[in-house]
Short mmCIF file of C-alpha atoms and ligand atoms in Angstrom, two decimals:
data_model
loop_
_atom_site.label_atom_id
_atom_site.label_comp_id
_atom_site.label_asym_id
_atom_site.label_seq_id
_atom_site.Cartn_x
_atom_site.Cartn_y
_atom_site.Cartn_z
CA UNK A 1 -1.18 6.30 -61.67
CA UNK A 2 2.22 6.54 -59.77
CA UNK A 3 1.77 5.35 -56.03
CA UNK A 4 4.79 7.15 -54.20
CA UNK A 5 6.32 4.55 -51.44
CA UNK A 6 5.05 7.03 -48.60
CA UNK A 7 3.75 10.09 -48.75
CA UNK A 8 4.12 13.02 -45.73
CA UNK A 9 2.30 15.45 -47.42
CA UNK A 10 -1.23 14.19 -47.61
CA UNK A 11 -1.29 13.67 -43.75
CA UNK A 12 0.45 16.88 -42.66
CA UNK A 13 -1.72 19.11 -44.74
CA UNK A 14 -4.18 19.86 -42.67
CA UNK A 15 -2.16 20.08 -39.76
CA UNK A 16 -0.11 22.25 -41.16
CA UNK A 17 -1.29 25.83 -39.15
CA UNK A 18 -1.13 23.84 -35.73
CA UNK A 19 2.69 22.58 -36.68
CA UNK A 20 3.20 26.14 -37.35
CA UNK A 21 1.98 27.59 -34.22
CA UNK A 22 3.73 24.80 -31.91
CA UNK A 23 6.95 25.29 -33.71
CA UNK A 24 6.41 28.99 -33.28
CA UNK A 25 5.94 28.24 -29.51
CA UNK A 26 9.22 26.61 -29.24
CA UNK A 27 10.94 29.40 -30.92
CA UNK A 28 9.56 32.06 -28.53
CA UNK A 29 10.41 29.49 -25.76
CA UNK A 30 13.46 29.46 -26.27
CA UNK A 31 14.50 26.18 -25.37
CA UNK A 32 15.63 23.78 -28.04
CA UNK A 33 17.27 20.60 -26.37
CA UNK A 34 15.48 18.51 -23.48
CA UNK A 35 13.08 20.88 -22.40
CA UNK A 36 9.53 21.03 -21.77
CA UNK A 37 8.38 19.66 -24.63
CA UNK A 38 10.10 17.15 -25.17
CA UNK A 39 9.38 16.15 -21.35
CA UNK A 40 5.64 16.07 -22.54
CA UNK A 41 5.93 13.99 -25.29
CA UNK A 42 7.55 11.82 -23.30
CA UNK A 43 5.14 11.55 -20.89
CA UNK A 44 1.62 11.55 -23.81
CA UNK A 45 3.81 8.36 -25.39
CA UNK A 46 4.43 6.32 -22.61
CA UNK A 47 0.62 6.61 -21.81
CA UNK A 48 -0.25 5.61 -25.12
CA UNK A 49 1.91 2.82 -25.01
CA UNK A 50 0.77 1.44 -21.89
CA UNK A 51 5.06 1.73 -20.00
CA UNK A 52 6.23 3.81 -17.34
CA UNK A 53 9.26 5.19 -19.05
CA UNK A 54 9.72 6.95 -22.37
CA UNK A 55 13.01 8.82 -23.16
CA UNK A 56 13.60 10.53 -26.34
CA UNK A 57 16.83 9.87 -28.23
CA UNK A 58 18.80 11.21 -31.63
CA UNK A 59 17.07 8.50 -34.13
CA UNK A 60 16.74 4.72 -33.34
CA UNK A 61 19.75 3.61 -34.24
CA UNK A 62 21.28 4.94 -30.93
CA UNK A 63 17.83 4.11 -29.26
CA UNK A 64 18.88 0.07 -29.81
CA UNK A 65 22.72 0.90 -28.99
CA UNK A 66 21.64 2.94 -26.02
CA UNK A 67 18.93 0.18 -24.79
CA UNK A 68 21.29 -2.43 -25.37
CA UNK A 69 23.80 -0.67 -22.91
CA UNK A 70 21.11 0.29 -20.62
CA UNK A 71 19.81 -3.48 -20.35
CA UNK A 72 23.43 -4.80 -19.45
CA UNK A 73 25.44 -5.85 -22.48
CA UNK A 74 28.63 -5.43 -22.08
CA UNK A 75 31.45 -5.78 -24.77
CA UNK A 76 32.06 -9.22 -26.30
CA UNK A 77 28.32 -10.23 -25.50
CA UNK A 78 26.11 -12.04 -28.21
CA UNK A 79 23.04 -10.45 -29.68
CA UNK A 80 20.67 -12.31 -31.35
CA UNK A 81 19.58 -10.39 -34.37
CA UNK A 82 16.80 -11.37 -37.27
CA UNK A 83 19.21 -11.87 -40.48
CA UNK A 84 15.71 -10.30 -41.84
CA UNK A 85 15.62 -6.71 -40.75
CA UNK A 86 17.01 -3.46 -41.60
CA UNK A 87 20.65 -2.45 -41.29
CA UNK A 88 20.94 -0.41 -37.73
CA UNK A 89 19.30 -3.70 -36.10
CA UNK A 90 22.18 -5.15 -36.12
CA UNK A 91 24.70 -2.01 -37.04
CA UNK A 92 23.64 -0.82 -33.75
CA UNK A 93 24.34 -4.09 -31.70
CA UNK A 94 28.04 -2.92 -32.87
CA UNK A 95 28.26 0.47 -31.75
CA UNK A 96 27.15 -1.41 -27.70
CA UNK A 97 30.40 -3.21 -28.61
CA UNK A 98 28.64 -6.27 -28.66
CA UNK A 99 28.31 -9.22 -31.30
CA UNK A 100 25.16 -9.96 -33.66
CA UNK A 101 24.35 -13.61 -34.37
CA UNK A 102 21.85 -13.70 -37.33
CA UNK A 103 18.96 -16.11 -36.61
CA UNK A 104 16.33 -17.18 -39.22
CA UNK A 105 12.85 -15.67 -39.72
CA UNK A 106 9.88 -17.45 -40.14
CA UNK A 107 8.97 -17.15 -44.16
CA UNK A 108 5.28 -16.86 -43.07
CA UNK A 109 5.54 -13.55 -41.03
CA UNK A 110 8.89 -12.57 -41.76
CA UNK A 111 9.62 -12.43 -38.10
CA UNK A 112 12.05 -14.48 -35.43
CA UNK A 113 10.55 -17.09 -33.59
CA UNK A 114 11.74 -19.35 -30.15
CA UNK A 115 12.87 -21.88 -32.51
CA UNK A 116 15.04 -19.78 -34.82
CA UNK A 117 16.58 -17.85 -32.07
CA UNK A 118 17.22 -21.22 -29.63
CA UNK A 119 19.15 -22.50 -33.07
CA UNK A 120 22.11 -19.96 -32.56
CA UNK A 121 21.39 -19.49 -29.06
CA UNK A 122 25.26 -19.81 -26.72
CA UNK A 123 26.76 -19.12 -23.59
CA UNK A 124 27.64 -15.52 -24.62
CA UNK A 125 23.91 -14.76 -25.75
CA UNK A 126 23.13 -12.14 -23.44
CA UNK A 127 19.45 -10.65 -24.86
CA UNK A 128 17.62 -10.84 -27.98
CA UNK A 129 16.75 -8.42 -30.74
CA UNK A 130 12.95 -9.21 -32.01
CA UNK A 131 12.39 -6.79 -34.65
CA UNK A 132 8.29 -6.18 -35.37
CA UNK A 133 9.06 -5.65 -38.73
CA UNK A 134 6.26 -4.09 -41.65
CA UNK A 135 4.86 -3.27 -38.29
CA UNK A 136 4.11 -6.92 -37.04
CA UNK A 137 4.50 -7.58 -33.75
CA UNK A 138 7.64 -10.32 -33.26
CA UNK A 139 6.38 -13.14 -31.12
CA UNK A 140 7.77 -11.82 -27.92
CA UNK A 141 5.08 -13.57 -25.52
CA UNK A 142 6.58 -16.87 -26.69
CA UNK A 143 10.53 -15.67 -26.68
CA UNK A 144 10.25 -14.76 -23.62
CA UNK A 145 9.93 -18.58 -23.06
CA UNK A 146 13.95 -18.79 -23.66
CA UNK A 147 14.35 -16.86 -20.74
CA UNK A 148 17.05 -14.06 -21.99
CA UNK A 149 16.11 -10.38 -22.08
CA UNK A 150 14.43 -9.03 -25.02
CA UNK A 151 15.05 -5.44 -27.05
CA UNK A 152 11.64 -5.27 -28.86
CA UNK A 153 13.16 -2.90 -32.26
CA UNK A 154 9.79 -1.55 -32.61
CA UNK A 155 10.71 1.34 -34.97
CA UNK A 156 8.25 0.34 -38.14
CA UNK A 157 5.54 -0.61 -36.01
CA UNK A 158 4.55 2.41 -34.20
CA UNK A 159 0.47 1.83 -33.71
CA UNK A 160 0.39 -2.24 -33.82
CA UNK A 161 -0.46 -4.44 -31.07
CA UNK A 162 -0.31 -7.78 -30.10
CA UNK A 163 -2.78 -9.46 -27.63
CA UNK A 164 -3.97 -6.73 -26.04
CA UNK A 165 -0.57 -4.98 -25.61
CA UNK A 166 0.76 -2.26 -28.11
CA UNK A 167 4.42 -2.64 -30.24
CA UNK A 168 7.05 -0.86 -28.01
CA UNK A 169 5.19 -2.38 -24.81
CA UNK A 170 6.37 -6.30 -25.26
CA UNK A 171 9.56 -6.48 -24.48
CA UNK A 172 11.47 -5.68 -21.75
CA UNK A 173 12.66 -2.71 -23.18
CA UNK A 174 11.81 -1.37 -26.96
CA UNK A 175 12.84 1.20 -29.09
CA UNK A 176 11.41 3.67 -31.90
CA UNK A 177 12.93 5.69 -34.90
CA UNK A 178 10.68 8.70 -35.76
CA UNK A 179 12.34 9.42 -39.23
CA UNK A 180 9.75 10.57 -41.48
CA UNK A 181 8.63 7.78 -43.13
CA UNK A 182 8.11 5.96 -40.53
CA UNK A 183 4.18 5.52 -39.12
CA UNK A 184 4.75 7.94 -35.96
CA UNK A 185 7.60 10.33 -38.22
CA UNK A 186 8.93 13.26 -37.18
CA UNK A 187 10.68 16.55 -39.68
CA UNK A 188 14.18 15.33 -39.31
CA UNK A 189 15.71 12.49 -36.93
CA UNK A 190 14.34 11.39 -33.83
CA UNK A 191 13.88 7.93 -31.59
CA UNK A 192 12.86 6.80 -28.52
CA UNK A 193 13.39 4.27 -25.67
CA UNK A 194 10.51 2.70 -24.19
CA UNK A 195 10.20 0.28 -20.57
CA UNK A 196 8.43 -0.29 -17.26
CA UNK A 197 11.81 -1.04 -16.04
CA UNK A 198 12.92 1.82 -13.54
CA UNK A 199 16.38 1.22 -13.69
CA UNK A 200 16.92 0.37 -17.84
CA UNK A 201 15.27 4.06 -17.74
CA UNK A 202 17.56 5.38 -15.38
CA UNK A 203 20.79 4.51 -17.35
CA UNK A 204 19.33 5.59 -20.92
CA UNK A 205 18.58 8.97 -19.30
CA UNK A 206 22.16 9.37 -18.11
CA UNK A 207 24.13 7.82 -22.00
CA UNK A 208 21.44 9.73 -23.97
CA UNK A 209 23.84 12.59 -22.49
CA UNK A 210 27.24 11.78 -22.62
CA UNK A 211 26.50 9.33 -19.25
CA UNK A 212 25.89 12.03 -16.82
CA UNK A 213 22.85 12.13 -14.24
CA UNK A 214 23.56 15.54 -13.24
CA UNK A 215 24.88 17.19 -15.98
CA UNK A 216 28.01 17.63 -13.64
CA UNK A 217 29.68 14.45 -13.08
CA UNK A 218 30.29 12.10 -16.09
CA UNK A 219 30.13 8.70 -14.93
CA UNK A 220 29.50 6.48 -18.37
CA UNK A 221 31.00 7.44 -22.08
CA UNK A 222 27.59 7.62 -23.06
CA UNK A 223 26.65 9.79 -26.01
CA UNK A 224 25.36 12.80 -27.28
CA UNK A 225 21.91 11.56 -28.22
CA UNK A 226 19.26 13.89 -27.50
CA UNK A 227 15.47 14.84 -28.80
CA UNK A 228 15.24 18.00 -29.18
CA UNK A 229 12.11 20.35 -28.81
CA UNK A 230 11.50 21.30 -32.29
CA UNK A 231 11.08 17.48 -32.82
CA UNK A 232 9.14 16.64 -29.55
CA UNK A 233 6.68 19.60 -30.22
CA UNK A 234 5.69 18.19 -33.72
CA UNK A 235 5.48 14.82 -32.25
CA UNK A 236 3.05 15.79 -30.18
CA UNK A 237 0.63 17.24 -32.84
CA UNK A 238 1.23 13.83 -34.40
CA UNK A 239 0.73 11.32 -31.70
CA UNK A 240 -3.01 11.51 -31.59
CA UNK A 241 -3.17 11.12 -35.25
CA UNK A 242 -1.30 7.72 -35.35
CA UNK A 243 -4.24 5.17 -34.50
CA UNK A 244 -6.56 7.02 -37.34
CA UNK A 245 -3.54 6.66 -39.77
CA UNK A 246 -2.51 3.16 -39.04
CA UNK A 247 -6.47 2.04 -39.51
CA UNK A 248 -6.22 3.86 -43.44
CA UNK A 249 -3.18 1.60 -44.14
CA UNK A 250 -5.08 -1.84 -42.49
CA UNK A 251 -8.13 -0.52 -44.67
CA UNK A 252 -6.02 -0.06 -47.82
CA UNK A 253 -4.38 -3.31 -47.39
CA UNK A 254 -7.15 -5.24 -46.62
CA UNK A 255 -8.78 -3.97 -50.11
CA UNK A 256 -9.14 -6.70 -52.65
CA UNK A 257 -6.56 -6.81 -55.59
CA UNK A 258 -8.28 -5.76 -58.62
C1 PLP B 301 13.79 -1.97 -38.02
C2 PLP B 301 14.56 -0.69 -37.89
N1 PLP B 301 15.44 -0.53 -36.89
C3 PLP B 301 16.14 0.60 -36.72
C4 PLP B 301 15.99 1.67 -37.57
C5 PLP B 301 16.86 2.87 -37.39
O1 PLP B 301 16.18 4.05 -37.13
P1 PLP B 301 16.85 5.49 -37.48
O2 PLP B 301 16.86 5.62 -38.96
O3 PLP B 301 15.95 6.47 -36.81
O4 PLP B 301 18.21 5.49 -36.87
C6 PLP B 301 15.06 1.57 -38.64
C7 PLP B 301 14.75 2.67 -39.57
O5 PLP B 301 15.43 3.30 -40.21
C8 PLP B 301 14.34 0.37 -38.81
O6 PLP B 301 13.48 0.20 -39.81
#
């Protein structure tokens, strides 16, 4: 029997008449980019991930650049990024104008650890990128130990948790992609930044749009990196289906190999 590698169209089925009507809703709104609904969503995900601050972004790619920026990096800084991970990890530690270092991952759960990070650690490390990758938590409890910021890249692990806490809510800030294979997957591109820190927030709101607070004065080159409503309003149909989905994949992996 072919297994596909994912599969949208088993889950949205029977959803399919309330994505309809919300996408309907934003039509007749009227409002496509930064509105209401994308407001909301922001709101519904912080609360589900336990932060203060959620801001929607383009895709997670410019989440991590964005993030990155927000938390302080500046050009020439050193990133410390899992040599285990996908591409726009580290792709997007470029476009902050800042370096990657690859660090080792631990073979058992395919994740960094204090010890593989300390082993390229320097003067120009400036924060570290702990991917929770498969959707495994990264170890950030015990990086936190080596006393540099952390950018939890949280964007296949949408759902997990990790003593207590949930992926997106370890770090000091952390950052999803909603493409459509991931867990929490939008139609189309989408991402989001996620931290209790008032002031990270502040500064992703204002480069998410070209680096203006006011839509008046532009005080950043920040970038055009918006979610828009179509996006937010199916997100929100999908949000409170994420914990039941995410319990059918433990279930199916936990199966015994026949
Ligand atoms: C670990 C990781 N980081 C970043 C990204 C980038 O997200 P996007 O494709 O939304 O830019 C992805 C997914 O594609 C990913 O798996």
């Amino acid at each position: 029997m072919p297994v596909p590698l994912f599969d949208t169209e088993t889950p949205l089925a029977p959803l399919r008449d309330e994505l309809a009507a919300r996408l309907g809703a934003v039509l007749d709104a009227g409002r496509y980019i930064l509105g209401p609904e994308v407001a909301a969503f922001e709101q519904e995900f912080a609360d589900y991930l336990g932060v203060e601050h959620v801001m929607g972004v383009a895709n997670g790619t410019d989440a991590i650049t964005i993030a990155l920026r927000a938390m302080g990096v500046r050009p020439g800084d050193e990133v410390v990024v899992p040599s285990f991970t996908f591409y726009a990890s580290a792709e997007a530690v470029v476009s902050a104008g800042a370096v990657p270092v690859f660090c080792d991952v631990d073979p058992g759960t395919r994740n960094v650890t204090p010890d593989t990070v300390r082993a390229v650690m320097g003067e120009r490390t400036r924060a570290v990128l702990a991917v929770d990758l498969f959707g495994l938590p990264a170890p950030i409890g015990e990086l936190r130990e080596l006393g540099l910021p952390i950018l939890e890249d949280a964007a296949q692990a949408a759902g997990a948790s990790l003593a207590g806490r949930r992926a997106g809510a370890l770090g000091d800030a952390a950052t999803f992609s909603f493409y459509p294979s991931k867990n929490l997957g939008c139609l189309g591109d989408g991402g989001a930044i996620a931290t209790d820190d008032g002031e990270i927030a502040e500064l992703a709101r204002a480069l998410r749009f070209h680096g203006s607070r006011d839509k008046r004065t532009f005080q950043y080159v920040g970038y055009n990196s918006r979610l828009d409503e179509m996006q937010a309003a199916i997100l929100r149909v999908l949000l409170p289906h994420l914990d039941g989905w995410c319990e059918g994949r433990r279930a199916a992996a936990a199966r015994p190999l026949r």
